[in-house]
Short mmCIF file of C-alpha atoms in Angstrom, two decimals:
data_model
loop_
_atom_site.label_atom_id
_atom_site.label_comp_id
_atom_site.label_asym_id
_atom_site.label_seq_id
_atom_site.Cartn_x
_atom_site.Cartn_y
_atom_site.Cartn_z
CA UNK G 741 12.87 -21.72 -13.50
CA UNK G 742 10.29 -19.51 -11.83
CA UNK G 743 6.65 -20.47 -11.59
CA UNK G 744 3.94 -18.01 -12.59
CA UNK G 745 0.68 -18.30 -10.64
CA UNK G 746 -2.29 -16.42 -12.06
CA UNK G 747 -5.15 -16.25 -9.56
CA UNK G 748 -8.61 -17.35 -10.62
CA UNK G 749 -10.67 -14.55 -12.22
CA UNK G 750 -7.54 -12.47 -12.84
CA UNK G 751 -6.97 -11.26 -16.33
CA UNK G 752 -3.31 -11.63 -17.23
CA UNK G 753 -2.08 -8.64 -19.20
CA UNK G 754 0.11 -9.10 -22.23
CA UNK G 755 2.09 -5.96 -21.31
CA UNK G 756 4.02 -5.78 -18.06
CA UNK G 757 4.53 -2.19 -16.90
CA UNK G 758 5.48 -2.71 -13.26
CA UNK G 759 6.92 -5.65 -11.36
CA UNK G 760 7.21 -5.60 -7.57
CA UNK G 761 9.92 -7.88 -6.18
CA UNK G 762 9.96 -8.64 -2.45
CA UNK G 763 13.43 -9.05 -0.96
CA UNK G 764 14.83 -10.20 2.34
CA UNK G 765 18.38 -9.49 1.14
CA UNK G 766 19.38 -13.05 0.20
CA UNK G 767 22.09 -13.75 -2.34
CA UNK G 768 19.60 -15.74 -4.41
CA UNK G 769 17.71 -12.49 -5.04
CA UNK G 770 20.43 -11.44 -7.49
CA UNK G 771 19.60 -14.27 -9.91
CA UNK G 772 15.90 -13.48 -9.63
CA UNK G 773 16.55 -9.79 -10.30
CA UNK G 774 18.71 -10.63 -13.33
CA UNK G 775 15.84 -12.68 -14.72
CA UNK G 776 13.29 -9.93 -13.97
CA UNK G 777 15.60 -7.35 -15.49
CA UNK G 778 15.83 -9.28 -18.77
CA UNK G 779 12.04 -9.60 -18.90
CA UNK G 780 11.64 -5.96 -17.86
CA UNK G 781 13.91 -4.72 -20.63
CA UNK G 782 11.87 -6.65 -23.20
CA UNK G 783 8.68 -4.92 -21.98
CA UNK G 784 10.30 -1.54 -21.16
CA UNK G 785 8.92 -1.95 -17.66
CA UNK G 786 10.09 -0.93 -14.22
CA UNK G 787 10.97 -3.10 -11.26
CA UNK G 788 10.34 -1.98 -7.71
CA UNK G 789 12.37 -3.95 -5.16
CA UNK G 790 10.70 -3.75 -1.75
CA UNK G 791 11.65 -4.83 1.73
CA UNK G 792 8.93 -4.96 4.38
CA UNK G 793 9.92 -4.12 7.95
CA UNK G 794 7.88 -4.29 11.12
CA UNK G 795 9.97 -1.56 12.74
CA UNK G 796 11.88 -3.99 14.97
CA UNK G 797 15.17 -2.38 13.91
CA UNK G 798 15.59 1.36 13.86
CA UNK G 799 14.81 3.18 10.62
CA UNK G 800 18.44 4.09 9.95
CA UNK G 801 19.60 0.46 10.17
CA UNK G 802 16.80 -0.68 7.87
CA UNK G 803 17.57 2.05 5.34
CA UNK G 804 21.32 1.30 5.49
CA UNK G 805 20.64 -2.37 4.72
CA UNK G 806 18.42 -1.46 1.77
CA UNK G 807 21.01 1.03 0.48
CA UNK G 808 23.77 -1.60 0.72
CA UNK G 809 21.61 -4.17 -1.10
CA UNK G 810 20.71 -1.56 -3.73
CA UNK G 811 24.38 -0.78 -4.43
CA UNK G 812 25.18 -4.50 -4.80
CA UNK G 813 22.23 -5.05 -7.14
CA UNK G 814 23.16 -2.05 -9.30
CA UNK G 815 26.71 -3.43 -9.69
CA UNK G 816 25.36 -6.85 -10.71
CA UNK G 817 22.17 -6.03 -12.63
CA UNK G 818 22.55 -3.33 -15.22
CA UNK G 819 19.06 -1.86 -15.48
CA UNK G 820 18.22 1.80 -14.83
CA UNK G 821 14.55 0.93 -14.29
CA UNK G 822 15.08 -0.76 -10.92
CA UNK G 823 14.00 1.23 -7.87
CA UNK G 824 14.18 0.30 -4.19
CA UNK G 825 11.66 0.94 -1.44
CA UNK G 826 11.55 0.25 2.28
CA UNK G 827 8.03 -0.29 3.64
CA UNK G 828 7.34 -0.04 7.35
CA UNK G 829 4.16 -1.90 8.24
CA UNK G 830 2.50 -3.55 11.21
CA UNK G 831 0.43 -5.68 8.82
CA UNK G 832 1.52 -9.14 7.74
CA UNK G 833 4.17 -9.12 5.04
CA UNK G 834 1.70 -10.65 2.56
CA UNK G 835 -0.94 -7.97 3.16
CA UNK G 836 1.67 -5.19 3.09
CA UNK G 837 2.98 -6.50 -0.27
CA UNK G 838 -0.54 -6.77 -1.63
CA UNK G 839 -1.33 -3.17 -0.56
CA UNK G 840 1.94 -1.85 -2.03
CA UNK G 841 1.39 -3.75 -5.28
CA UNK G 842 -2.13 -2.37 -5.69
CA UNK G 843 -1.03 1.18 -4.87
CA UNK G 844 1.76 0.96 -7.47
CA UNK G 845 -0.42 -0.81 -10.06
CA UNK G 846 1.88 -3.82 -10.25
CA UNK G 847 1.26 -6.24 -13.07
CA UNK G 848 3.32 -8.97 -11.37
CA UNK G 849 4.42 -9.59 -7.81
CA UNK G 850 7.64 -11.62 -7.61
CA UNK G 851 9.00 -13.45 -4.57
CA UNK G 852 11.88 -15.80 -3.92
CA UNK G 853 11.39 -18.82 -1.70
CA UNK G 854 13.98 -21.01 -0.05
CA UNK G 855 13.91 -24.41 1.59
CA UNK G 856 13.07 -24.31 5.28
CA UNK G 857 14.21 -26.76 7.89
CA UNK G 858 11.63 -28.44 10.12
CA UNK G 859 11.82 -25.79 12.88
CA UNK G 860 11.32 -22.96 10.38
CA UNK G 861 8.34 -24.78 8.87
CA UNK G 862 6.72 -25.09 12.28
CA UNK G 863 7.43 -21.64 13.66
CA UNK G 864 7.59 -19.16 10.79
CA UNK G 865 4.75 -18.07 8.55
CA UNK G 866 4.91 -18.83 4.85
CA UNK G 867 4.58 -15.53 3.04
CA UNK G 868 4.22 -17.15 -0.37
CA UNK G 869 1.21 -19.19 0.75
CA UNK G 870 -0.28 -16.08 2.35
CA UNK G 871 0.12 -14.28 -0.98
CA UNK G 872 -1.39 -17.15 -2.97
CA UNK G 873 -4.56 -17.02 -0.90
CA UNK G 874 -4.95 -13.25 -0.78
CA UNK G 875 -3.71 -11.83 -4.07
CA UNK G 876 -5.42 -10.98 -7.30
CA UNK G 877 -2.11 -10.06 -8.95
CA UNK G 878 -0.13 -12.69 -10.86
CA UNK G 879 2.62 -14.07 -8.61
CA UNK G 880 6.02 -15.07 -9.99
CA UNK G 881 7.75 -17.45 -7.58
CA UNK G 882 11.50 -18.08 -7.74
CA UNK G 883 13.04 -20.99 -5.87
CA UNK G 884 16.38 -20.21 -4.30
CA UNK G 885 19.07 -22.71 -5.17
CA UNK G 886 19.81 -25.60 -2.88
CA UNK G 887 23.30 -24.20 -2.33
CA UNK G 888 23.60 -22.79 1.19
CA UNK G 889 22.48 -19.21 0.90
CA UNK G 890 23.51 -16.79 3.57
CA UNK G 891 21.78 -13.46 3.76
CA UNK G 892 23.81 -10.38 2.96
CA UNK G 893 23.65 -9.10 6.55
#
């Protein structure tokens, strides 16, 4: 089950109009999006699925990956209120997500986390922790299953 974190001094709204879901194209994202879709349908709200890129790959490759992920999601999750957006940013992923969420008046920011091995823990930043310290938007955190989870690409 996901965990909802409501930052101190943040008023949680009873109506959810917009949910932003950050993806890195992992298979576990489908289960999270199914859950968000069910909640979204109950509130008649929209879901914006975003992928943050630092521009390391060319724009066409990034857009192709998002388009492929979008097609797979639309086959699996039947919800016309899911949109997809590629964000190119030199900022940290956490700050870029925060900026995008504010700009789009998100009521909830959703992320999926997975277990990291020791090397990943030492050498890669934790986006979820970054978000916890810098957000004023409620954060819905999904934990990817313990089943090996390969990315889609």
